[in-house]
Short mmCIF file of C-alpha atoms and ligand atoms in Angstrom, two decimals:
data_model
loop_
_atom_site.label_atom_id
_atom_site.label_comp_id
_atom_site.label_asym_id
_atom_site.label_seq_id
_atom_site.Cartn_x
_atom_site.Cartn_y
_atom_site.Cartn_z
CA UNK S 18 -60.37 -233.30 -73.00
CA UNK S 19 -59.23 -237.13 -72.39
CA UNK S 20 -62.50 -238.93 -72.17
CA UNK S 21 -62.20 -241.94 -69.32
CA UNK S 22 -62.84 -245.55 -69.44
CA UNK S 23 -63.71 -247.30 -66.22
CA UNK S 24 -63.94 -250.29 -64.56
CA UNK S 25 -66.99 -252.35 -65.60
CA UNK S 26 -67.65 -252.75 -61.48
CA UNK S 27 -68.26 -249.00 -62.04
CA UNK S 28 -70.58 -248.54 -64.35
CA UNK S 29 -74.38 -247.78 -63.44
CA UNK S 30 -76.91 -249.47 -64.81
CA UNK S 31 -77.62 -246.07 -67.69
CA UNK S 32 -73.86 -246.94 -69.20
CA UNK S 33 -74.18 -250.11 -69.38
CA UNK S 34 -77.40 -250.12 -71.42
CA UNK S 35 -75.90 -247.32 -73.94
CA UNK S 36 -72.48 -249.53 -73.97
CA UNK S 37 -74.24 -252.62 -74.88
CA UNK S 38 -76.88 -250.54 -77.20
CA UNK S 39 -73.99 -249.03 -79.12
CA UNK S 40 -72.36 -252.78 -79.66
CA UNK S 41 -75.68 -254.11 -80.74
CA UNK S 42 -76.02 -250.68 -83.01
CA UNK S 43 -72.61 -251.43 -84.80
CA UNK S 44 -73.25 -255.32 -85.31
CA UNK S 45 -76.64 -254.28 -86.86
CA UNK S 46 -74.99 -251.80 -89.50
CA UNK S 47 -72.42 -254.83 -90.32
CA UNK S 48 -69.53 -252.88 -88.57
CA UNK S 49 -68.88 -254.88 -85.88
CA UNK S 50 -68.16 -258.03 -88.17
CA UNK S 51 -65.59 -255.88 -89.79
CA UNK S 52 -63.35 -256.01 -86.58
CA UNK S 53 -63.80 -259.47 -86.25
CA UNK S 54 -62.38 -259.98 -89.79
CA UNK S 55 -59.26 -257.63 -88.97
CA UNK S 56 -58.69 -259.44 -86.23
CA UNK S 57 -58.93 -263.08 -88.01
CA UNK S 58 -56.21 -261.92 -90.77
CA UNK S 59 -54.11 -260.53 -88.10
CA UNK S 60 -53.87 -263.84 -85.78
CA UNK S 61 -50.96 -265.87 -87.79
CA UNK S 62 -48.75 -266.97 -85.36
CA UNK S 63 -44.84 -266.98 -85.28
CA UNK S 64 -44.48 -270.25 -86.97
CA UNK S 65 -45.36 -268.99 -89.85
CA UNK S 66 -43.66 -266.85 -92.43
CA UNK S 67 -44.06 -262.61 -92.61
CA UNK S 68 -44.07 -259.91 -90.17
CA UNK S 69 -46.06 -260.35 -86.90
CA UNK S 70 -47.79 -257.11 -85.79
CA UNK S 71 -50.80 -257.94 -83.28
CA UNK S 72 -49.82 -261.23 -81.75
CA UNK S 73 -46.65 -262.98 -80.75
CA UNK S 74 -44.50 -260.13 -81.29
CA UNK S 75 -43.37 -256.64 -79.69
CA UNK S 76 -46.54 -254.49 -81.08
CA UNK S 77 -48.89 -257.00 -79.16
CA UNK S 78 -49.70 -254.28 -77.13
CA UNK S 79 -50.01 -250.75 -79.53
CA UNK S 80 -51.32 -253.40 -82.39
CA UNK S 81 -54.27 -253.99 -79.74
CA UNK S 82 -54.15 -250.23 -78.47
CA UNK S 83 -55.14 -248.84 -81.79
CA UNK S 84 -57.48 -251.39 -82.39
CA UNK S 85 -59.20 -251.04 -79.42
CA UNK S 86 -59.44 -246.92 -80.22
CA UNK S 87 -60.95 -247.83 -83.60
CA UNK S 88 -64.01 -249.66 -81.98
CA UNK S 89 -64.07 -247.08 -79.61
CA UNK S 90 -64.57 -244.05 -82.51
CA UNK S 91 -67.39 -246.35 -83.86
CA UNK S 92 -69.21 -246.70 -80.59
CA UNK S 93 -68.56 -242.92 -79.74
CA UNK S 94 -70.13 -242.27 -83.40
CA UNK S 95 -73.53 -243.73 -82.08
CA UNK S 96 -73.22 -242.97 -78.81
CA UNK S 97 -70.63 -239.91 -77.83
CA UNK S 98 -71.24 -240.55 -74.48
CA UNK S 99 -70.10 -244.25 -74.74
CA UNK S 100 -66.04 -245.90 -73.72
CA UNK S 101 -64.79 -249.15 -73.75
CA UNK S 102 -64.92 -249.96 -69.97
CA UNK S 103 -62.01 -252.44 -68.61
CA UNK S 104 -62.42 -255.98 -66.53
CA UNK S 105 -60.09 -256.60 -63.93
CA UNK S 106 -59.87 -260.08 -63.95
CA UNK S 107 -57.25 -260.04 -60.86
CA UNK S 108 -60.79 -259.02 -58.67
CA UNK S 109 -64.01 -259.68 -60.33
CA UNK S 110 -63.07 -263.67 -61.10
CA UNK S 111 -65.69 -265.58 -61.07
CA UNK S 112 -68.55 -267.02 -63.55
CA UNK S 113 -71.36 -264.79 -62.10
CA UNK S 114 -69.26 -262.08 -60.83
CA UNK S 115 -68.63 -258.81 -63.30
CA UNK S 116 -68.91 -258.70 -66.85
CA UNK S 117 -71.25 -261.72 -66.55
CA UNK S 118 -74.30 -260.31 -65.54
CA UNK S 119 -77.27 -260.19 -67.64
CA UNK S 120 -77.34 -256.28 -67.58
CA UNK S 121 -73.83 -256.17 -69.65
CA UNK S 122 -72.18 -259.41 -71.60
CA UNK S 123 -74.55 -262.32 -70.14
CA UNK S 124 -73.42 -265.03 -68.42
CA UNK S 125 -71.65 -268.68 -69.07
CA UNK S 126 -72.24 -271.36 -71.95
CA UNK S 127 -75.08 -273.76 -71.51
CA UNK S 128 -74.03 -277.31 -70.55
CA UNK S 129 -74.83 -278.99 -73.79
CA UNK S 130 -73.16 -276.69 -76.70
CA UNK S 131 -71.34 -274.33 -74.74
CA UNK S 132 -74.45 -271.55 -76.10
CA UNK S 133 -74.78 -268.39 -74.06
CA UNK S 134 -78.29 -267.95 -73.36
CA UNK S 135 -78.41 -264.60 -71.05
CA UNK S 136 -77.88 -261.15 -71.62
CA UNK S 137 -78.00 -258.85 -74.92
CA UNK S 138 -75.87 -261.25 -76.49
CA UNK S 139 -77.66 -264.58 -76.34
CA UNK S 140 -78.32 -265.41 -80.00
CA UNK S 141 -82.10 -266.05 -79.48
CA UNK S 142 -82.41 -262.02 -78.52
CA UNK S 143 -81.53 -262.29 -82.07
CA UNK S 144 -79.21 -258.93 -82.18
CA UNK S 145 -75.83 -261.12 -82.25
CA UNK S 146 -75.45 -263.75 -84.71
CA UNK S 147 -71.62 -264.83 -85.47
CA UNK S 148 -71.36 -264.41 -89.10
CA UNK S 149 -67.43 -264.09 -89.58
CA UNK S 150 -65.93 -267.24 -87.31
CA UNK S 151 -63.80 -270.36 -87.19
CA UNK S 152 -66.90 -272.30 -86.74
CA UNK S 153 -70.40 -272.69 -88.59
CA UNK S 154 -72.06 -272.38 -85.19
CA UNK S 155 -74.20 -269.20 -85.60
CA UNK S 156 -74.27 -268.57 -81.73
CA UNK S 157 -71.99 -267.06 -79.08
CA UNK S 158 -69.90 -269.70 -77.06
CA UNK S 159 -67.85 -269.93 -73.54
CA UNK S 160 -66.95 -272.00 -71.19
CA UNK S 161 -66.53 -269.29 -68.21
CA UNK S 162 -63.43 -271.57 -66.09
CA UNK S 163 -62.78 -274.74 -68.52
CA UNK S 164 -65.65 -276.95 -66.78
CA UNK S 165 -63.70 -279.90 -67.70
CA UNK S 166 -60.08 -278.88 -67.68
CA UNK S 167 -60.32 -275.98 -64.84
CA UNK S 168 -57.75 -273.01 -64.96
CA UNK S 169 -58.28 -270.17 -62.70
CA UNK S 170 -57.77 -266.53 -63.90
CA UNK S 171 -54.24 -264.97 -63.45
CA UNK S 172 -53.70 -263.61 -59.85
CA UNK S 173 -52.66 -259.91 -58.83
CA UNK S 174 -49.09 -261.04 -58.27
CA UNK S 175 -49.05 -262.89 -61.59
CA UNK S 176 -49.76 -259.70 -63.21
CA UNK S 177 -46.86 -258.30 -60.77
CA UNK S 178 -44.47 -260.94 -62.51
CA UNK S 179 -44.69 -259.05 -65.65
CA UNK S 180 -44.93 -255.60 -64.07
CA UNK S 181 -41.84 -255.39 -62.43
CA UNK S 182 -39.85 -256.52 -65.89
CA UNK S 183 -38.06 -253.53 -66.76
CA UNK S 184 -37.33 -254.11 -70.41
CA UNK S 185 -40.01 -253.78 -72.91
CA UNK S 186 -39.24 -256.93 -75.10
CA UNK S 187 -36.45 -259.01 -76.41
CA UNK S 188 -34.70 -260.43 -78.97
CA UNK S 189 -35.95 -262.79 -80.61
CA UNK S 190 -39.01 -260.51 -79.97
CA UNK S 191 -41.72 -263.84 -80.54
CA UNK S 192 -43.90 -266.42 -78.33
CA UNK S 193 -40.40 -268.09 -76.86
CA UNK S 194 -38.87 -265.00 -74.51
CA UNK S 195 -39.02 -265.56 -71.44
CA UNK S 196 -37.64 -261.75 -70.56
CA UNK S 197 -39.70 -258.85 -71.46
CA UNK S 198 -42.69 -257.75 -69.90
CA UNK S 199 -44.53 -257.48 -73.40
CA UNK S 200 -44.25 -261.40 -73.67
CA UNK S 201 -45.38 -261.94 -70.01
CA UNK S 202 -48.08 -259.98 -70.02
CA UNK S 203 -49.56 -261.46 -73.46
CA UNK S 204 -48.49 -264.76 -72.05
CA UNK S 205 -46.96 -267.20 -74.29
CA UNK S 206 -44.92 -269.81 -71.77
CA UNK S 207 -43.16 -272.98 -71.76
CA UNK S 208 -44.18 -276.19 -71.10
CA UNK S 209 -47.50 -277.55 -71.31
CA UNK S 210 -51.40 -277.29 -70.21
CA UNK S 211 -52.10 -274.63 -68.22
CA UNK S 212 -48.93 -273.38 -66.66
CA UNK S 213 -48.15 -272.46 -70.54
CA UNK S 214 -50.86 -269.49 -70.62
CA UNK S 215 -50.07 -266.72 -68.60
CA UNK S 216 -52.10 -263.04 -68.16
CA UNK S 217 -53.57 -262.19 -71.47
CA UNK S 218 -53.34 -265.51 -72.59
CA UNK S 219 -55.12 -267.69 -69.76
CA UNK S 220 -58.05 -264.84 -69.71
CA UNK S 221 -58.70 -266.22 -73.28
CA UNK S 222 -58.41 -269.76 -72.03
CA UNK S 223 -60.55 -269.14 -68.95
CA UNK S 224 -63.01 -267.69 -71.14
CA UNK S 225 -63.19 -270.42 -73.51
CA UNK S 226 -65.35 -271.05 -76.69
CA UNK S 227 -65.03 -267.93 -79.05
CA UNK S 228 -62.83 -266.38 -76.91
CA UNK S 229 -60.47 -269.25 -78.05
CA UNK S 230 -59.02 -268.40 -81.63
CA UNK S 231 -58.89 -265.56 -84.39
CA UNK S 232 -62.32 -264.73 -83.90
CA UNK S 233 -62.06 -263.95 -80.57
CA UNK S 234 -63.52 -260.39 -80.71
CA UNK S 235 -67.09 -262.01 -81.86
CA UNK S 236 -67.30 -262.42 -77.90
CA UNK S 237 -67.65 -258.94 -76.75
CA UNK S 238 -65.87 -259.62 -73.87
CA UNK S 239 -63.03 -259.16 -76.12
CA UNK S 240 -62.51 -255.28 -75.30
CA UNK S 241 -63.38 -255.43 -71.78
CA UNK S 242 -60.08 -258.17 -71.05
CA UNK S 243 -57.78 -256.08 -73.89
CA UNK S 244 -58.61 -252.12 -72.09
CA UNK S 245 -57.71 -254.22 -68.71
CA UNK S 246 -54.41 -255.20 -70.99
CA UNK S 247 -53.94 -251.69 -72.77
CA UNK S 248 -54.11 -250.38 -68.68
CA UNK S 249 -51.29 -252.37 -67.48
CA UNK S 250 -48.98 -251.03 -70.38
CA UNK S 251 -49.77 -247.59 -68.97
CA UNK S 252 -48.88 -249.13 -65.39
CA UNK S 253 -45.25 -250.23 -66.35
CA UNK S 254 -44.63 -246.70 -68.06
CA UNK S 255 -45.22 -245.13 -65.25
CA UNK S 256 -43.20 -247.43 -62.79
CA UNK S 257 -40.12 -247.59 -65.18
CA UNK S 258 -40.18 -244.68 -66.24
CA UNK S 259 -38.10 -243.68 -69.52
CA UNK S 260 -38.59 -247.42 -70.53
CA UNK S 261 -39.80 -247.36 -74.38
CA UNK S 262 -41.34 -249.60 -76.72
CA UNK S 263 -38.17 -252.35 -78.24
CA UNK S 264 -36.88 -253.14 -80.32
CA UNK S 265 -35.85 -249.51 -81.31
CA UNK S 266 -34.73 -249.86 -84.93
CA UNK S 267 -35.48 -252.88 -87.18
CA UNK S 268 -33.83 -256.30 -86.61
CA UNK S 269 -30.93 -256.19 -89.38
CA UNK S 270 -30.93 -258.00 -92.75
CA UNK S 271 -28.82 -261.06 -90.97
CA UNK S 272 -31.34 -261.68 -88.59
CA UNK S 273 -33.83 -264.51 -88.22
CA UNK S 274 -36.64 -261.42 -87.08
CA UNK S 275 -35.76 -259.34 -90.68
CA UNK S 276 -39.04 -257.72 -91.86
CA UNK S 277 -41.09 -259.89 -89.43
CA UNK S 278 -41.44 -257.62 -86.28
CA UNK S 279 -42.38 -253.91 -86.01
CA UNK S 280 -39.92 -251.38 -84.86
CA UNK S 281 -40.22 -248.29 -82.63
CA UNK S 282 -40.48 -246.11 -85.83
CA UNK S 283 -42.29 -248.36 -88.66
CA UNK S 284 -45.54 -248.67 -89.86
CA UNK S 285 -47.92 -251.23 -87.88
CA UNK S 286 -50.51 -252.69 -90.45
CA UNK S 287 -53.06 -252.19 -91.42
CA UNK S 288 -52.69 -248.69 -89.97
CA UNK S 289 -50.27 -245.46 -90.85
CA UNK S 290 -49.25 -245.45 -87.53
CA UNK S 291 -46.04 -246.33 -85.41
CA UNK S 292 -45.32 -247.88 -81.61
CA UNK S 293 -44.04 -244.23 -81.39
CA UNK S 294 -47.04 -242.73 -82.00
CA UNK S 295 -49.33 -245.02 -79.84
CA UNK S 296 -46.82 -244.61 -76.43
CA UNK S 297 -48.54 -242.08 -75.39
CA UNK S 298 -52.76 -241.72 -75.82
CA UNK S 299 -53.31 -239.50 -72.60
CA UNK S 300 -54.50 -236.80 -74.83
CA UNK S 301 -57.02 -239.07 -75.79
CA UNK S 302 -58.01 -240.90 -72.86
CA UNK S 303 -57.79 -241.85 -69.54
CA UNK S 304 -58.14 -244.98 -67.19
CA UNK S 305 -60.37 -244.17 -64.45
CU1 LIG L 2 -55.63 -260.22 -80.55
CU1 LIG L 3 -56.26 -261.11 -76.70
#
């Protein structure tokens, strides 16, 4: 039977202790620090050389998918009762509103460093010290909004934008497409500040401090904004349906994308799995 995962709004105060308790179980074995290192040597971008799985590239979305499932088996192995719940960010969208309360991820950076003092995750509960990071700062950071730059989280009808795009992804299948709905929904866009992040990509931004770079998953946060993100790729199969993961079969040896993006049918590191494979998880579970 599917299991489901739910919107965070949802949960009663029971799952989100046992959600939180399983995170705080897996950072104490030295598991959770794991993900954040897959995570760090998966961010290269498309300026540089090799092929682009999670970011900037058509298996954005099943790189993140099976990712998301991994931390998921490791939370079910403490707790089987335990799924990564979702935030919708087009309702609950401000700093106090959900997942920012002190019964599930805690609430904004203090003033001074940007240091999250509330919740399970403030470092001086002393369960959830950053170990594997960009920084030296052993404490979780955000700046819920961009105090000093504001951005607002993407709208419903920004979401829409991407949505209603037929066509999975296109050539040249990286951060400059402007067709596709993979690249609107992750959110790479022209032109500067912050009309240049769209959908996945402004949540990070609106999020601020780890939520920032590579180590992005140190801020738990992480899998809450990517299940919202793994949910609308199960939205636009179902309203186009027959659309499939592009491209279909690899980018040939004449082309600028040779060996750098992940087709329908190839391997996407550091997993022996395909985009094939990860179309279709309702076997597994179920967004409630
Ligand atoms: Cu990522
Ligand atoms: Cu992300």
């Amino acid at each position: 039977m599917a299991y489901v995962r739910r919107d965070a709004r949802t949960l009663t105060a029971a799952e989100k202790r046992r959600f939180v308790k399983a995170l705080l179980e897996l950072k104490r074995r030295g598991e959770y620090d794991e993900f954040v290192r897959t995570h760090i040597q998966y961010f290269p971008s498309d300026g540089e050389r090799g092929l682009r799985s999670a970011h900037m590239a058509p298996s954005f979305l099943p790189w993140h998918r099976r990712f998301l499932l991994e931390l998921e088996r490791a939370l079910r192995r403490v707790d089987s009762s335990v799924t990564v719940p979702y935030w919708d960010w087009t309702r609950d969208r401000t700093p106090t509103s959900v997942p920012w309360t002190a019964d599930l991820l805690g609430g904004d950076g203090r003033r001074s460093d940007r240091q999250v003092t509330t919740g399970p995750f403030a470092y001086r509960e002393g369960h959830w010290t950053i170990k594997v990071g960009v920084t030296d700062e052993p404490f979780l950071t955000r700046d819920l909004g961009r105090s000093r730059h504001p951005i607002d989280l993407p709208t419903k009808s920004e979401l829409e934008w991407a949505l209603k795009d037929p066509v999975y992804d296109v050539a040249p299948w990286d951060s400059t497409v402007t067709r596709g709905f993979r690249n609107k929904l992750e959110g790479w866009g022209t032109g500067r500040g912050g009309t240049s992040w769209r959908n996945h990509n402004r949540v990070h931004r609106w999020v601020g401090g780890e939520m920032l770079g590579g180590a992005s998953v140190n801020d738990p946060v992480f899998w809450l904004h990517h299940a919202f993100i793994d949910l609308q790729w199960q939205r636009w199969q179902r309203r186009h349906r027959g659309a499939r993961y592009l491209p279909a079969t690899p980018p040939g040896r004449d082309d600028e994308q040779y060996d750098r993006v992940v087709a329908r049918h190839q391997r996407l590191p550091p997993w022996d799995v395909t985009p094939d494979e990860l179309e279709d998880v309702g076997r597994i579970y179920r967004y409630g």
